[in-house]
Structure formats: C-alpha cells, structure tokens
PDB file of C-alpha atoms in Angstrom:
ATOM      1  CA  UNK A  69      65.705  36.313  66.619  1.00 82.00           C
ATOM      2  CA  UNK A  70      64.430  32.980  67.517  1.00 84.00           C
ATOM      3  CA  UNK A  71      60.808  31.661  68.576  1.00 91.00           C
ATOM      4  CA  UNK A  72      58.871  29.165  69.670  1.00 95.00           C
ATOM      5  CA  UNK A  73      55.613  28.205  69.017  1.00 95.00           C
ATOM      6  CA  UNK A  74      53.673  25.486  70.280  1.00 97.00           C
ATOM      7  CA  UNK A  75      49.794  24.542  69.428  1.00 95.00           C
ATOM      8  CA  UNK A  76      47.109  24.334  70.344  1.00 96.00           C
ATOM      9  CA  UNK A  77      46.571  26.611  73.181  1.00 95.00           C
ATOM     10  CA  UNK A  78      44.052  24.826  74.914  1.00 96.00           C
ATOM     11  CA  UNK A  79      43.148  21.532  74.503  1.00 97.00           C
ATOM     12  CA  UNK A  80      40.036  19.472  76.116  1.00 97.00           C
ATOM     13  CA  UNK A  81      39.831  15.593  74.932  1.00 97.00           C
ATOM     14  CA  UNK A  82      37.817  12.521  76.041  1.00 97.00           C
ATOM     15  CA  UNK A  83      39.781   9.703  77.855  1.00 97.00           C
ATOM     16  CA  UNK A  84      41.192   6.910  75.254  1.00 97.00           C
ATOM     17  CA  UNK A  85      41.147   9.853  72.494  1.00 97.00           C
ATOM     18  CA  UNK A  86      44.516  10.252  70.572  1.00 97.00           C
ATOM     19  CA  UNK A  87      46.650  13.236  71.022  1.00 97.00           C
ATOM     20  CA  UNK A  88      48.862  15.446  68.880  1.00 97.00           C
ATOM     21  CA  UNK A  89      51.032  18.416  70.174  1.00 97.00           C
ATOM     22  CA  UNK A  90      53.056  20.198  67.979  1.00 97.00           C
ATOM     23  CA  UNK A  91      56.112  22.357  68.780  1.00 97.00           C
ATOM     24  CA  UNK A  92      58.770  24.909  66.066  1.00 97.00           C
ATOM     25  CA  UNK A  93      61.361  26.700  66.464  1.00 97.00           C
ATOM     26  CA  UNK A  94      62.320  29.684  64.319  1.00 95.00           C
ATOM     27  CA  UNK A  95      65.411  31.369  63.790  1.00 93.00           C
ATOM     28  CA  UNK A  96      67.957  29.041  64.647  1.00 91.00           C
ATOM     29  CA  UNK A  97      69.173  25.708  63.406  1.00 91.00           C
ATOM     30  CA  UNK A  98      69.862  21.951  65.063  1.00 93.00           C
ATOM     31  CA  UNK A  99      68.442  23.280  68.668  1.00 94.00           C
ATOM     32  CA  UNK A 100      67.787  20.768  70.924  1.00 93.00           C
ATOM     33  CA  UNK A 101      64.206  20.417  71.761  1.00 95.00           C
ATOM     34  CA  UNK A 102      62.439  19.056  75.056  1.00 95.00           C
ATOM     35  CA  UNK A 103      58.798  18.373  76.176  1.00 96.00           C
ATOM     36  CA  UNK A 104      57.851  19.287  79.896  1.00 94.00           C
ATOM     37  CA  UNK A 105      54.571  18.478  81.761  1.00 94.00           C
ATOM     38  CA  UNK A 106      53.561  20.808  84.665  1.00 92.00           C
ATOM     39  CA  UNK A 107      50.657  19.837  87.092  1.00 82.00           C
ATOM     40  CA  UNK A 108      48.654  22.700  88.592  1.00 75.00           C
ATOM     41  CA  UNK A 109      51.741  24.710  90.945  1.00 70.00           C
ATOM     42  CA  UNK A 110      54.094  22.325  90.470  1.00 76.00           C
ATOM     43  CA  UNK A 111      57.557  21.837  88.864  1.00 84.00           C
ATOM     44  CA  UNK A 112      58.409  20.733  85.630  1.00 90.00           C
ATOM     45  CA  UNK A 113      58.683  17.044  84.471  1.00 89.00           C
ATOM     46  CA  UNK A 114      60.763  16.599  81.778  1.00 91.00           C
ATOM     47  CA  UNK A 115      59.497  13.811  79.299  1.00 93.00           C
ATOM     48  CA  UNK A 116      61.469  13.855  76.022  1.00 94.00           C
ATOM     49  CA  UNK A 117      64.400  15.491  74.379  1.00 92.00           C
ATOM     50  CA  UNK A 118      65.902  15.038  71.206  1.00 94.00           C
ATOM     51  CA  UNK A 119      69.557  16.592  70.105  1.00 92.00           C
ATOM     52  CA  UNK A 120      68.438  15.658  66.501  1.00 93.00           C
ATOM     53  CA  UNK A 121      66.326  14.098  63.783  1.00 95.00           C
ATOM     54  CA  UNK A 122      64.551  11.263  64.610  1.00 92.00           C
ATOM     55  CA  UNK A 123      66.635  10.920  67.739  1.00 94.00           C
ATOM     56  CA  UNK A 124      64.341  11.252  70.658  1.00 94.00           C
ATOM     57  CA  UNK A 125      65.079  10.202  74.648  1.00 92.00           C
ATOM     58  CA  UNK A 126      62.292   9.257  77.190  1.00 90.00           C
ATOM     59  CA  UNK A 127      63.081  10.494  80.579  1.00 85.00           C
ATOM     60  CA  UNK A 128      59.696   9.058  81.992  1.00 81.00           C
ATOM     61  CA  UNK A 129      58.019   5.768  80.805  1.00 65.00           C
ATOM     62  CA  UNK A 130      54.583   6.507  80.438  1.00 79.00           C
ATOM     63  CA  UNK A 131      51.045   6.656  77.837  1.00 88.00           C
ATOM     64  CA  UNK A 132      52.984   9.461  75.566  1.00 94.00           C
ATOM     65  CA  UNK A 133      55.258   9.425  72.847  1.00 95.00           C
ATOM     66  CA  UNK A 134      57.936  12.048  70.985  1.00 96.00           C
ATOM     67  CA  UNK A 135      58.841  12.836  67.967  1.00 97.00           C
ATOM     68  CA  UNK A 136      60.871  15.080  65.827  1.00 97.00           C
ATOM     69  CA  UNK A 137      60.231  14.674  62.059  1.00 96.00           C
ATOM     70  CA  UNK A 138      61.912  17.894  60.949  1.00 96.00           C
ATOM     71  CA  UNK A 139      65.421  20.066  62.458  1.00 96.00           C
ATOM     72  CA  UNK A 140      62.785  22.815  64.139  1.00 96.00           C
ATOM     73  CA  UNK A 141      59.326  20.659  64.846  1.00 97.00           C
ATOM     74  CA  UNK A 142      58.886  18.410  67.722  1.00 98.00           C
ATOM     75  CA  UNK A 143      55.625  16.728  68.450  1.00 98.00           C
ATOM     76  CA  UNK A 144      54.137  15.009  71.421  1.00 97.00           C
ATOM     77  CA  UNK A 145      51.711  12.180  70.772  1.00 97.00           C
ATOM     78  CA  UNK A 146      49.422   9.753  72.487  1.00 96.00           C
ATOM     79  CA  UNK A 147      47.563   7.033  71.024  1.00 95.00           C
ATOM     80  CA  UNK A 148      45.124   6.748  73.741  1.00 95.00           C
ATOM     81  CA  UNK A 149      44.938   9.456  76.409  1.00 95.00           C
ATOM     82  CA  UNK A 150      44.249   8.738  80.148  1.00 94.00           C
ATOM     83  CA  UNK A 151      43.024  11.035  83.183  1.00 94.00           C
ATOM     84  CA  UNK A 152      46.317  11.533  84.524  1.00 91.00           C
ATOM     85  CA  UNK A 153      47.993  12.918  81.074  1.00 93.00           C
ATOM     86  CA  UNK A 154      46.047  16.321  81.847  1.00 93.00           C
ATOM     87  CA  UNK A 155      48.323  18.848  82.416  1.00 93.00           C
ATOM     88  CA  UNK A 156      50.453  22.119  80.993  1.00 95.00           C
ATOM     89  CA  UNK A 157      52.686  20.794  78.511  1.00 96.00           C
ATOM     90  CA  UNK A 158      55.538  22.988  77.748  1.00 96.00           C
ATOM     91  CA  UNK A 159      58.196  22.674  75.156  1.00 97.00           C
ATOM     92  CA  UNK A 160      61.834  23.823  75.088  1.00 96.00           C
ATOM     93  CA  UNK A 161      64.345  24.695  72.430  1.00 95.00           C
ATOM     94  CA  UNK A 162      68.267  25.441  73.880  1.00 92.00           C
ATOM     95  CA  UNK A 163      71.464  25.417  71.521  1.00 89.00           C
ATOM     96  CA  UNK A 164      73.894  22.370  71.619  1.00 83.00           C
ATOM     97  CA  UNK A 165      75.851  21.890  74.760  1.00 74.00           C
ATOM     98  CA  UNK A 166      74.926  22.310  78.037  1.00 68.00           C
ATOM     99  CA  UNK A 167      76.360  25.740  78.420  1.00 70.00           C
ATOM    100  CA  UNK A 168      73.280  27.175  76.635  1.00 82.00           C
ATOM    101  CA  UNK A 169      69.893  28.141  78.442  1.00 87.00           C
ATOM    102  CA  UNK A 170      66.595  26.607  77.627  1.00 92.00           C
ATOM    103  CA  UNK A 171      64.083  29.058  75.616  1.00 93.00           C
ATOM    104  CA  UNK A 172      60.200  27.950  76.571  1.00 95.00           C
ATOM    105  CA  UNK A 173      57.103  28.020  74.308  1.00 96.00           C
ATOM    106  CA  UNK A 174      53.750  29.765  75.381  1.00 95.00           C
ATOM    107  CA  UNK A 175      52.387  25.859  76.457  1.00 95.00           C
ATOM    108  CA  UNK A 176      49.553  23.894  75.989  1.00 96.00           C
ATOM    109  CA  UNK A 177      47.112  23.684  78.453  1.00 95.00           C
ATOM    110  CA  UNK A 178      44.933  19.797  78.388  1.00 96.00           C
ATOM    111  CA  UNK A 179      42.660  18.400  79.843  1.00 96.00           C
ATOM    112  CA  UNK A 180      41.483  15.159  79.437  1.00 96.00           C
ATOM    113  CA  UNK A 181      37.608  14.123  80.877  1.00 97.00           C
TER     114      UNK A 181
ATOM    115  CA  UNK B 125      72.330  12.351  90.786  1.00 79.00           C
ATOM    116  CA  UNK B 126      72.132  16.196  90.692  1.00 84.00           C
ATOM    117  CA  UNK B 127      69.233  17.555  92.673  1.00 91.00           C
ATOM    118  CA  UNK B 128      68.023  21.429  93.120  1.00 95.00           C
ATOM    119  CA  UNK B 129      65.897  22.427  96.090  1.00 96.00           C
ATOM    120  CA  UNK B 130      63.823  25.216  96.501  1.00 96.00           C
ATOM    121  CA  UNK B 131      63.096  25.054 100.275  1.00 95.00           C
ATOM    122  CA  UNK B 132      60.825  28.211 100.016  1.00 95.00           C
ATOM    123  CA  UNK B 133      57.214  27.157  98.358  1.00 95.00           C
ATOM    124  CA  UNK B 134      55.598  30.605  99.169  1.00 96.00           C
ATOM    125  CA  UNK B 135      57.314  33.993  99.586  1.00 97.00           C
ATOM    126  CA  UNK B 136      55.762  37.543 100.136  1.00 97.00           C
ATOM    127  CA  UNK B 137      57.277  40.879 100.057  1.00 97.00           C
ATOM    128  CA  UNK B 138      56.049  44.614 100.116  1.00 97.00           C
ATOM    129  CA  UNK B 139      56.342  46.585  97.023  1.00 97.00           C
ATOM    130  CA  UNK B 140      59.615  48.519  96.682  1.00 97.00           C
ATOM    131  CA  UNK B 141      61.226  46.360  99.087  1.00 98.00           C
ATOM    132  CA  UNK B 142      64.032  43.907  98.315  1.00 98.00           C
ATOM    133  CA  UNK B 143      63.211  39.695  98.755  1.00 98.00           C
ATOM    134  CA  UNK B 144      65.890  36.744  98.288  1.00 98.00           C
ATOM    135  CA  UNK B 145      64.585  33.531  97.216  1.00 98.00           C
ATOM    136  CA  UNK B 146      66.937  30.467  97.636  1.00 98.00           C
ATOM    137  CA  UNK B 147      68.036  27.958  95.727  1.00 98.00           C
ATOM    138  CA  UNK B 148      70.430  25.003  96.950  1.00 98.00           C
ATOM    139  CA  UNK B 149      71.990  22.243  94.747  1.00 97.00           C
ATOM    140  CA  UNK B 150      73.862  19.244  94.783  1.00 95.00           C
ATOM    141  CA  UNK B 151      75.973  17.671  92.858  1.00 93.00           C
ATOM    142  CA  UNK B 152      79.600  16.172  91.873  1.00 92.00           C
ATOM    143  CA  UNK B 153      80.513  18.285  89.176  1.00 90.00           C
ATOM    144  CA  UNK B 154      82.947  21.342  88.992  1.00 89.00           C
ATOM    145  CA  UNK B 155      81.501  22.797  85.810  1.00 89.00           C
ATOM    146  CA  UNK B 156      77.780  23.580  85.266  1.00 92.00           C
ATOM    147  CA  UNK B 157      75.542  26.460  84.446  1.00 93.00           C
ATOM    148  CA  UNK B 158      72.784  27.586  86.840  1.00 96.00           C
ATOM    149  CA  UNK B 159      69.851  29.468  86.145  1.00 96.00           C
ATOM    150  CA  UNK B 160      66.365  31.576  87.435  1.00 97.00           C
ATOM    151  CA  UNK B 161      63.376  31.591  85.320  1.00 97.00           C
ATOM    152  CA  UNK B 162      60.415  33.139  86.049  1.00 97.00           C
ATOM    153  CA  UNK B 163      56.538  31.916  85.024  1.00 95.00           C
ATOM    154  CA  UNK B 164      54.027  34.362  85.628  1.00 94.00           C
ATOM    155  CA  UNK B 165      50.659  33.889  85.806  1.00 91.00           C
ATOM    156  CA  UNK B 166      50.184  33.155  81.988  1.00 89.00           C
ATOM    157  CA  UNK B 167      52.512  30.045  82.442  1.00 90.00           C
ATOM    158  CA  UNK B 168      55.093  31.444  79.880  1.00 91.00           C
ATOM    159  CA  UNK B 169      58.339  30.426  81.457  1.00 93.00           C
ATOM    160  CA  UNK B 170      60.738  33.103  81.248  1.00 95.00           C
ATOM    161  CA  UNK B 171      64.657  32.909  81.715  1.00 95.00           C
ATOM    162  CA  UNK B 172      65.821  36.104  84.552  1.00 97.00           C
ATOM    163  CA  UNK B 173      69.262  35.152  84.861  1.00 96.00           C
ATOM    164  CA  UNK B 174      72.249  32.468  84.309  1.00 95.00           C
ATOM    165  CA  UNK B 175      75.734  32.094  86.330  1.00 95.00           C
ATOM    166  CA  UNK B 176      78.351  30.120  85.146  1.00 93.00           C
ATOM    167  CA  UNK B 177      79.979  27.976  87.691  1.00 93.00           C
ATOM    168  CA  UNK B 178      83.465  28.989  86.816  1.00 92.00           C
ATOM    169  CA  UNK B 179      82.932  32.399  87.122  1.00 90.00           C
ATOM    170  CA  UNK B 180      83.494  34.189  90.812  1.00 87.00           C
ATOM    171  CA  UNK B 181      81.526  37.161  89.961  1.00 93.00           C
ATOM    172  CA  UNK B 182      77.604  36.956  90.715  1.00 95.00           C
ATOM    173  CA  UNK B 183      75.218  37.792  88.271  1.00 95.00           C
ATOM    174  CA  UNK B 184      72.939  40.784  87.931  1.00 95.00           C
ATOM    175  CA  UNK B 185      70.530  41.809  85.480  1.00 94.00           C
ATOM    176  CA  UNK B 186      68.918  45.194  86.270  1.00 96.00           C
ATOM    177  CA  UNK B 187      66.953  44.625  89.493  1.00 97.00           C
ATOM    178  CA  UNK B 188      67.834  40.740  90.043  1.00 98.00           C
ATOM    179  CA  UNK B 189      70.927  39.433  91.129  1.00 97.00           C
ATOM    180  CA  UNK B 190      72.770  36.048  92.323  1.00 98.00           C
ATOM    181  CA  UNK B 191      74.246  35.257  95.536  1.00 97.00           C
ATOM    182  CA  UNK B 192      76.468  32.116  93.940  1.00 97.00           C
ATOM    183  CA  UNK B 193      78.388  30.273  96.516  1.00 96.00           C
ATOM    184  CA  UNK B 194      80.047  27.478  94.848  1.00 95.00           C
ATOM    185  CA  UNK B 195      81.392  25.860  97.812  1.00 94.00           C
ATOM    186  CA  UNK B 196      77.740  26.031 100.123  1.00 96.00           C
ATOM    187  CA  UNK B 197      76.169  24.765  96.735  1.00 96.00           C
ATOM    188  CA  UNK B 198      73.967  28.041  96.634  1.00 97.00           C
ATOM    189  CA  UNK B 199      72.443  30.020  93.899  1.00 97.00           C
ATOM    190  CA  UNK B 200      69.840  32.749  95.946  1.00 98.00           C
ATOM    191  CA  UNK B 201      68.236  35.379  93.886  1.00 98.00           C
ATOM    192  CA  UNK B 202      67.667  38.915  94.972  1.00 98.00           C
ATOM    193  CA  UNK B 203      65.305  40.906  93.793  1.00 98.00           C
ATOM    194  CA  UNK B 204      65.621  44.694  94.536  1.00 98.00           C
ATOM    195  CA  UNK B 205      62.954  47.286  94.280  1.00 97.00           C
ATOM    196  CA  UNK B 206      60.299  45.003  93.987  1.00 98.00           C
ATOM    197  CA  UNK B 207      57.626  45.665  91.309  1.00 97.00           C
ATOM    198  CA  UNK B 208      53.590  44.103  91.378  1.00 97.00           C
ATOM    199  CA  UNK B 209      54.899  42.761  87.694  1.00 96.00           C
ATOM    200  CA  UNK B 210      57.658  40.188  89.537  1.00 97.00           C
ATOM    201  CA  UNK B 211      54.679  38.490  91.011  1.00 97.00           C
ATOM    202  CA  UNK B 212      55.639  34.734  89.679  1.00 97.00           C
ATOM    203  CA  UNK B 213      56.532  31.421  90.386  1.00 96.00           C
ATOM    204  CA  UNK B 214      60.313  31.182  90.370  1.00 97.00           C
ATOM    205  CA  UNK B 215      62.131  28.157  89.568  1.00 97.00           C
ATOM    206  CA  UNK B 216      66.163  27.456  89.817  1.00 97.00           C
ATOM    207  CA  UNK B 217      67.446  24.999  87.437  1.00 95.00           C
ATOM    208  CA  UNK B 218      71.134  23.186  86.990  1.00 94.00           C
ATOM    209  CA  UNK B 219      72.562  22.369  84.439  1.00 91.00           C
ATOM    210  CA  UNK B 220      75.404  20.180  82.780  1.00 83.00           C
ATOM    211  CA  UNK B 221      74.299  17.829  80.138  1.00 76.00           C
ATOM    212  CA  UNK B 222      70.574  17.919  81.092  1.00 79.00           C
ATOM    213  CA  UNK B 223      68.931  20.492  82.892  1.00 86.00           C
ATOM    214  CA  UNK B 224      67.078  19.560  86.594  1.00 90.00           C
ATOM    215  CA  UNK B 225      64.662  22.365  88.011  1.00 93.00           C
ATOM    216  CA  UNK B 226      63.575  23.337  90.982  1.00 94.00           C
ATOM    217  CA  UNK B 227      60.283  22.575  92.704  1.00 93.00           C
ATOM    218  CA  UNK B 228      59.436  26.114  92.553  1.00 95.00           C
ATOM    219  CA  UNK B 229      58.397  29.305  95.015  1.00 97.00           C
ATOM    220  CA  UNK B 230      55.574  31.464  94.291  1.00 96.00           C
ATOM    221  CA  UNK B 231      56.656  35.150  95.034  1.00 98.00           C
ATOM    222  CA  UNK B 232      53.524  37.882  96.110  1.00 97.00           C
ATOM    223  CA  UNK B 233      54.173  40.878  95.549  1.00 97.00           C
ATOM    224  CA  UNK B 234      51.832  42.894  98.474  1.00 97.00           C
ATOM    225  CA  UNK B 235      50.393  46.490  97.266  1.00 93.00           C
TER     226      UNK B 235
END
C-alpha cells in the first residue's frame, strides 16, 4: 500500500533562517505531488505541484520554493523565511489524471519568530 | 474559474443523530470528480468519500453519504448515526485537472 511521509513534525525557526521540508511517497510510482499551506482553521492553499521530475508549478508567487529531485520526494524550500510563512504545511501525492483522489501526509507544523 | 463553497463554517449535532453538511460548486465543466475529506483534530487530512460526476447514483460509505445534484451544482454530505470520533473539520473539494477545496466546516459532535 502506499504512504506518505513528510518531516519534520514540528518546526520552530528565526525570521530570515532558511527552510527545508521534505516530502516521499511509498508504494507507488510517477504520483503527482503537491504542497499545501493551512493557517490556523482555515482552508488549504495550494502552492506547488509537480506531475514529474524536475517539473514543478507555482500556484502562488511568494518567499518559498519547490522541488522534486527524485519520482517519490518533493521538498519545500525557503532561502530566507518571513513571519507570514508560519503555518501547517501539508503535502499531497494523487495518481496521474484528475480522476484520482489526493492522499495527504501527517504535515508539518512551523512557526517562524 | 471553478469555485467550491462551504456556506456552513460551524455545525453541531447530538450524538446518534444524523447532520448534512453542504457543499456547492461552480463551474463549466460536464466531467469532474468531487470529494469529502475529513481533518480531525491531529490535522491529518483524511479522504471520506468521492462521486464521479457522470455517475447518477450518490455515494455512500458506511455511515456517510452524498446528496449529488449535478444540475443545482451540489455535493451535501450526510452523516448518519453520528459518532464523538466524526468530530472534524470537513472540507469539499472539485476536481478536474487541479483540485479546488472548500473553505471548510467544523462539525461538533455534542455528548
């Protein structure tokens, strides 16, 4: 069966620190992968997905950055962090085509002082 | 551009007792996929149910179920029998090539 794993848990980093969150997915092969943010009791804010390699689409211009070195590992970065990148940061794995339902990771929690 | 609204932030129901939660959509196309997922308090989000669009017949998985009215644009979800465990924010999402969520409704579950 597949999972998804995302770490760290939690996360607590100064302002203008770098970040590095780091997302797999087992069990399956060339899933598409996506990076949500979620502010406390809100929705979800999609940020990146990527249907492949190195391919990687921004849905939101902002301080953070995708990437997706390897089939099954997705990782969101930031080369300085701000105040307003704290947040639950969730990421996503679904099979190719939209007829397939997005599987979620446990999340990352971070907050940024 | 497709949107999703959940016009229900906060929702409360008895336990044992049956609560819909609606969902209403917009949006151009003729074939989609809709879903519910559930995030309980540990944030994990959690996938309760999908409906294709192209299919009449609504949904059930044990004690949820779909009202899908394609025409209306509505995708409601009933839960039955309602359990202190269903206690969640629940979010409806569309999708066709990406997927848009909801804004969300948190469901309490009363003792």
């Amino acid at each position: 069966s597949q999972t998804i794993h995302q770490w760290p848990a939690t996360l607590v980093q100064p302002v203008g620190s770098p970040l590095s969150l780091e997302c797999t997915v087992e069990g399956t092969s060339n899933p598409n992968l996506y990076w949500y943010r979620q502010a406390a009791g809100r929705g979800l804010q999609l940020l990146f997905y990527s249907v492949g390699i190195g391919q990687i689409s921004s849905e939101v211009p902002q301080n953070l950055s995708a990437s997706r070195p390897q089939d099954r590992q997705f990782i969101l970065s930031s080369k300085k962090l701000l105040l307003s990148d704290s947040g639950f940061y969730l990421c996503a794995w679904s099979g190719q085509g939209f007829a397939y339902e997005q599987y979620f990771g446990p999340g990352t929690r971070l907050t940024v002082t | 551009a497709q949107t999703v609204t959940q016009s229900q932030p906060e929702m409360s129901v008895q336990e044992a007792e049956t609560v819909t939660l609606s969902c209403t959509y917009d949006t151009s196309e003729s074939d989609y996929y809709l879903f519910w997922y559930k995030q309980p308090p540990s944030r994990q989000m959690i996938l309760v149910i999908r409906q294709e669009a192209y299919k009449q017949q609504n949904a059930t998985e044990n004690r949820f179920s779909v009202n899908f009215q394609k025409a209306a644009k509505s995708f409601s979800l009933k839960i039955s029998d309602s359990q202190l465990g269903d206690a969640a924010m629940y979010f409806c999402a569309y999708r066709d090539d990406k997927i848009i969520f909801g804004k969300g409704t948190r469901l309490h579950i009363l003792p």
